[in-house]
Short mmCIF file of C-alpha atoms and ligand atoms in Angstrom, two decimals:
data_model
loop_
_atom_site.label_atom_id
_atom_site.label_comp_id
_atom_site.label_asym_id
_atom_site.label_seq_id
_atom_site.Cartn_x
_atom_site.Cartn_y
_atom_site.Cartn_z
CA MET A 181 -40.40 -15.01 4.63
CA THR A 182 -38.09 -12.23 5.55
CA THR A 183 -34.47 -12.47 4.37
CA ASP A 184 -31.58 -12.28 6.81
CA ILE A 185 -29.08 -9.39 5.92
CA ILE A 186 -27.27 -10.04 9.26
CA TYR A 187 -27.14 -13.25 11.02
CA ARG A 188 -25.24 -14.90 13.85
CA TYR A 189 -22.97 -17.96 14.06
CA LYS A 190 -21.40 -18.34 17.40
CA ASN A 191 -19.56 -15.18 18.46
CA GLN A 192 -19.47 -14.00 14.72
CA VAL A 193 -21.88 -11.93 13.08
CA TYR A 194 -22.31 -12.41 9.26
CA PHE A 195 -23.40 -9.80 6.81
CA ASN A 196 -25.25 -11.08 3.70
CA ILE A 197 -25.19 -7.90 1.57
CA THR A 198 -25.65 -9.47 -1.90
CA ASN A 199 -26.74 -12.60 -3.71
CA LYS A 200 -24.63 -11.89 -6.74
CA CYS A 201 -21.58 -13.75 -7.62
CA PRO A 202 -19.61 -14.30 -10.78
CA CYS A 203 -18.92 -17.87 -9.97
CA ARG A 204 -20.70 -21.09 -9.73
CA CYS A 205 -18.55 -23.25 -7.25
CA THR A 206 -19.73 -26.96 -7.25
CA PHE A 207 -19.78 -26.82 -3.58
CA CYS A 208 -21.58 -23.55 -3.03
CA ILE A 209 -24.47 -23.40 -0.55
CA ARG A 210 -26.30 -21.28 -3.20
CA ASN A 211 -26.78 -24.77 -5.02
CA THR A 212 -28.59 -26.16 -2.01
CA GLU A 213 -30.41 -23.04 -0.71
CA ASP A 214 -29.64 -24.12 2.88
CA ALA A 215 -29.27 -21.38 5.34
CA ILE A 216 -26.44 -21.10 7.79
CA GLY A 217 -26.24 -20.58 11.58
CA GLU A 218 -29.32 -18.90 12.75
CA ALA A 219 -30.24 -17.56 9.41
CA SER A 220 -33.54 -18.57 8.10
CA ASN A 221 -33.52 -17.44 4.58
CA LEU A 222 -30.58 -15.80 2.69
CA TRP A 223 -32.14 -15.18 -0.57
CA PHE A 224 -33.21 -11.78 -1.35
CA GLU A 225 -36.19 -10.95 -3.37
CA HIS A 226 -34.16 -7.78 -4.22
CA GLU A 227 -30.60 -6.76 -3.42
CA PRO A 228 -30.59 -4.92 -0.19
CA ALA A 229 -30.14 -1.05 -0.51
CA LEU A 230 -27.69 0.53 1.84
CA GLU A 231 -30.37 2.14 4.10
CA GLU A 232 -31.88 -1.44 4.60
CA ILE A 233 -28.40 -2.60 5.58
CA TYR A 234 -28.10 0.27 8.07
CA LYS A 235 -31.67 -0.58 9.33
CA ALA A 236 -30.64 -4.19 10.01
CA ILE A 237 -27.59 -3.16 11.78
CA ASP A 238 -29.46 -0.77 14.05
CA GLU A 239 -32.02 -3.38 14.84
CA PHE A 240 -29.50 -6.32 15.39
CA ASP A 241 -28.41 -7.56 18.96
CA PHE A 242 -24.56 -7.66 18.75
CA SER A 243 -24.09 -8.89 22.33
CA ASP A 244 -21.02 -11.14 22.52
CA CYS A 245 -20.01 -10.45 19.13
CA ASN A 246 -16.29 -10.28 18.47
CA GLU A 247 -15.97 -10.18 14.76
CA VAL A 248 -18.18 -9.00 11.87
CA VAL A 249 -17.75 -10.99 8.63
CA PHE A 250 -18.77 -10.16 5.12
CA CYS A 251 -19.84 -13.48 3.69
CA GLY A 252 -23.23 -14.50 2.84
CA TYR A 253 -25.00 -15.88 -0.15
CA GLY A 254 -22.92 -14.11 -2.65
CA GLU A 255 -19.60 -12.41 -3.29
CA PRO A 256 -19.50 -9.36 -1.06
CA THR A 257 -17.26 -7.43 -3.48
CA MET A 258 -20.14 -7.66 -6.02
CA ALA A 259 -21.67 -4.83 -3.63
CA LEU A 260 -18.46 -3.04 -2.99
CA GLU A 261 -19.66 0.47 -2.42
CA ASN A 262 -22.13 -0.98 0.08
CA LEU A 263 -19.29 -3.12 1.60
CA ILE A 264 -17.16 -0.02 2.20
CA ALA A 265 -19.96 2.15 3.53
CA VAL A 266 -21.14 -0.73 5.93
CA SER A 267 -17.67 -1.05 7.33
CA LYS A 268 -17.44 2.65 8.11
CA TYR A 269 -20.83 2.41 9.58
CA ILE A 270 -19.69 -0.57 11.86
CA ARG A 271 -16.50 1.23 12.80
CA GLU A 272 -18.27 4.26 13.86
CA ARG A 273 -20.46 2.31 16.19
CA TYR A 274 -18.52 -0.88 17.29
CA PRO A 275 -15.05 -2.17 18.15
CA PHE A 276 -15.47 -5.46 16.22
CA ARG A 277 -12.82 -6.53 13.81
CA ILE A 278 -14.09 -6.78 10.33
CA ARG A 279 -13.28 -9.66 8.12
CA LEU A 280 -14.03 -10.30 4.46
CA ASN A 281 -14.46 -13.51 3.03
CA THR A 282 -14.10 -13.28 -0.69
CA ASN A 283 -13.42 -15.28 -3.87
CA GLY A 284 -10.51 -12.69 -4.64
CA LEU A 285 -11.94 -11.70 -8.06
CA SER A 286 -12.81 -8.17 -7.24
CA ASP A 287 -10.44 -6.71 -9.75
CA LEU A 288 -12.26 -8.57 -12.63
CA ILE A 289 -15.64 -7.80 -11.25
CA HIS A 290 -14.84 -4.03 -11.32
CA LYS A 291 -12.21 -3.91 -14.11
CA ARG A 292 -9.62 -2.10 -11.96
CA SER A 293 -7.31 -2.74 -9.04
CA THR A 294 -9.50 -2.67 -5.80
CA ALA A 295 -7.17 -4.07 -3.13
CA GLU A 296 -6.23 -0.79 -1.55
CA GLU A 297 -9.85 0.36 -0.90
CA ILE A 298 -10.99 -2.90 0.24
CA CYS A 299 -7.95 -3.24 2.71
CA GLN A 300 -8.81 0.14 4.19
CA ALA A 301 -12.30 -1.02 4.89
CA VAL A 302 -11.61 -4.44 6.61
CA ASP A 303 -9.15 -5.84 9.36
CA SER A 304 -8.64 -9.04 7.68
CA ILE A 305 -9.20 -10.90 4.29
CA SER A 306 -9.81 -14.55 3.68
CA ILE A 307 -9.41 -15.51 0.10
CA SER A 308 -10.71 -18.71 -1.32
CA LEU A 309 -7.93 -20.35 -3.08
CA ASN A 310 -9.80 -23.50 -3.51
CA MET A 311 -7.42 -25.15 -5.73
CA PRO A 312 -3.70 -24.98 -6.41
CA ASP A 313 -3.69 -24.61 -10.18
CA ALA A 314 -5.67 -22.91 -12.80
CA ALA A 315 -7.28 -25.82 -14.37
CA SER A 316 -8.70 -27.48 -11.32
CA TYR A 317 -9.71 -24.11 -9.99
CA ASN A 318 -11.78 -23.60 -13.07
CA GLU A 319 -13.50 -26.76 -12.83
CA VAL A 320 -14.54 -26.30 -9.15
CA VAL A 321 -15.18 -22.66 -9.08
CA ARG A 322 -16.35 -22.12 -12.66
CA PRO A 323 -15.75 -18.41 -12.78
CA ALA A 324 -17.59 -16.13 -15.39
CA TYR A 325 -14.14 -14.84 -16.44
CA GLY A 326 -12.48 -18.16 -17.35
CA GLU A 327 -8.95 -19.21 -16.64
CA LYS A 328 -7.61 -15.80 -16.20
CA SER A 329 -9.56 -15.78 -12.99
CA PHE A 330 -6.94 -17.87 -11.14
CA ASP A 331 -4.06 -15.55 -11.75
CA ALA A 332 -6.15 -12.56 -11.07
CA MET A 333 -7.20 -14.00 -7.71
CA LEU A 334 -3.53 -14.67 -6.80
CA LYS A 335 -2.58 -10.98 -7.73
CA PHE A 336 -5.46 -9.71 -5.67
CA ALA A 337 -4.11 -11.67 -2.82
CA ARG A 338 -0.45 -10.48 -3.27
CA ASP A 339 -1.93 -6.80 -3.58
CA CYS A 340 -3.93 -7.01 -0.44
CA LYS A 341 -0.74 -8.25 1.44
CA GLN A 342 0.91 -4.92 0.66
CA TYR A 343 -1.90 -3.14 2.71
CA LEU A 344 -2.99 -5.62 5.30
CA ASP A 345 -1.17 -8.07 7.63
CA ASP A 346 -4.01 -10.46 8.01
CA VAL A 347 -4.58 -11.85 4.61
CA ARG A 348 -4.95 -15.50 4.12
CA PHE A 349 -5.97 -18.13 1.67
CA THR A 350 -8.36 -20.99 2.22
CA VAL A 351 -8.86 -24.34 1.12
CA VAL A 352 -11.14 -27.11 2.29
CA ASP A 353 -9.57 -30.41 3.25
CA VAL A 354 -12.05 -32.49 0.98
CA ILE A 355 -9.59 -31.54 -2.00
CA GLY A 356 -7.28 -34.33 -0.91
CA GLU A 357 -3.75 -34.36 0.69
CA GLU A 358 -1.93 -33.81 -2.52
CA LYS A 359 -3.83 -30.75 -3.54
CA VAL A 360 -3.60 -29.33 0.06
CA GLU A 361 0.18 -29.83 -0.12
CA GLN A 362 0.39 -27.97 -3.53
CA SER A 363 -1.86 -25.21 -2.12
CA LYS A 364 0.59 -24.91 0.72
CA ILE A 365 3.41 -24.51 -1.59
CA LEU A 366 1.64 -22.02 -3.73
CA ALA A 367 0.54 -19.98 -0.74
CA ALA A 368 4.09 -19.72 0.50
CA GLN A 369 5.22 -18.80 -2.84
CA ASN A 370 2.81 -15.94 -2.80
CA GLY A 371 3.80 -14.94 0.63
CA ILE A 372 0.35 -15.62 2.18
CA PRO A 373 -0.62 -17.99 4.91
CA LEU A 374 -2.97 -20.96 4.05
CA ARG A 375 -5.72 -22.09 6.22
CA VAL A 376 -6.94 -25.60 5.60
CA ARG A 377 -10.62 -25.71 6.71
CA LYS A 378 -12.37 -28.99 7.59
CA TYR A 379 -15.07 -29.84 5.21
CA SER A 380 -18.57 -29.38 6.95
CA PRO A 381 -21.57 -30.66 5.17
S1 SF4 B 266 -17.52 -17.76 -4.99
FE1 SF4 B 266 -18.71 -18.01 -2.86
S2 SF4 B 266 -20.78 -17.42 -3.28
FE2 SF4 B 266 -19.73 -17.57 -5.26
S3 SF4 B 266 -20.37 -19.59 -6.03
FE3 SF4 B 266 -18.36 -19.74 -5.07
S4 SF4 B 266 -18.94 -20.40 -2.96
FE4 SF4 B 266 -20.77 -19.47 -3.85
#
């Protein structure tokens, strides 16, 4: 079976550029191995090389696409160099907006501040807040970096906001009303809008 580097869901085209991720979220589709949208298989036998991603772009039909989203079966910033190169490749060829869906842990992954270079590569960033406090975040996200992850994720979001207008947090409504309300307060305290997504199994 071939693996989908690029797949479509409605008018958005998703880029699956890595299967790597430093987290083990309890709800992650990586746990169920389901594919999404028109994707048939999102698991790579090997991580895609830049040339393979370029080839997938060249062969993909982008008709009716209005946004490209780095998302996929892993954390896109694990493949930061490729992410930046692919954004450039897209911008040189298409007028699409480019969005990054991220767990916000890029600074911990790369052991340096990464907000500026990421913000130059995309038009909007959606950061998974998941939970409104470090303890419950850790229980659900199970990041490899432990409890410092939550504060690092918040800092990354605030840093991004310095470079890009369209930065938002997301939570899923299944966390419950109380945690959603707490998330709204935390997001406001950090000066970042919160999008509450409906859970879809
Ligand atoms: S951060 Fe994203 S890719 Fe990583 S385990 Fe969580 S949901 Fe899955």
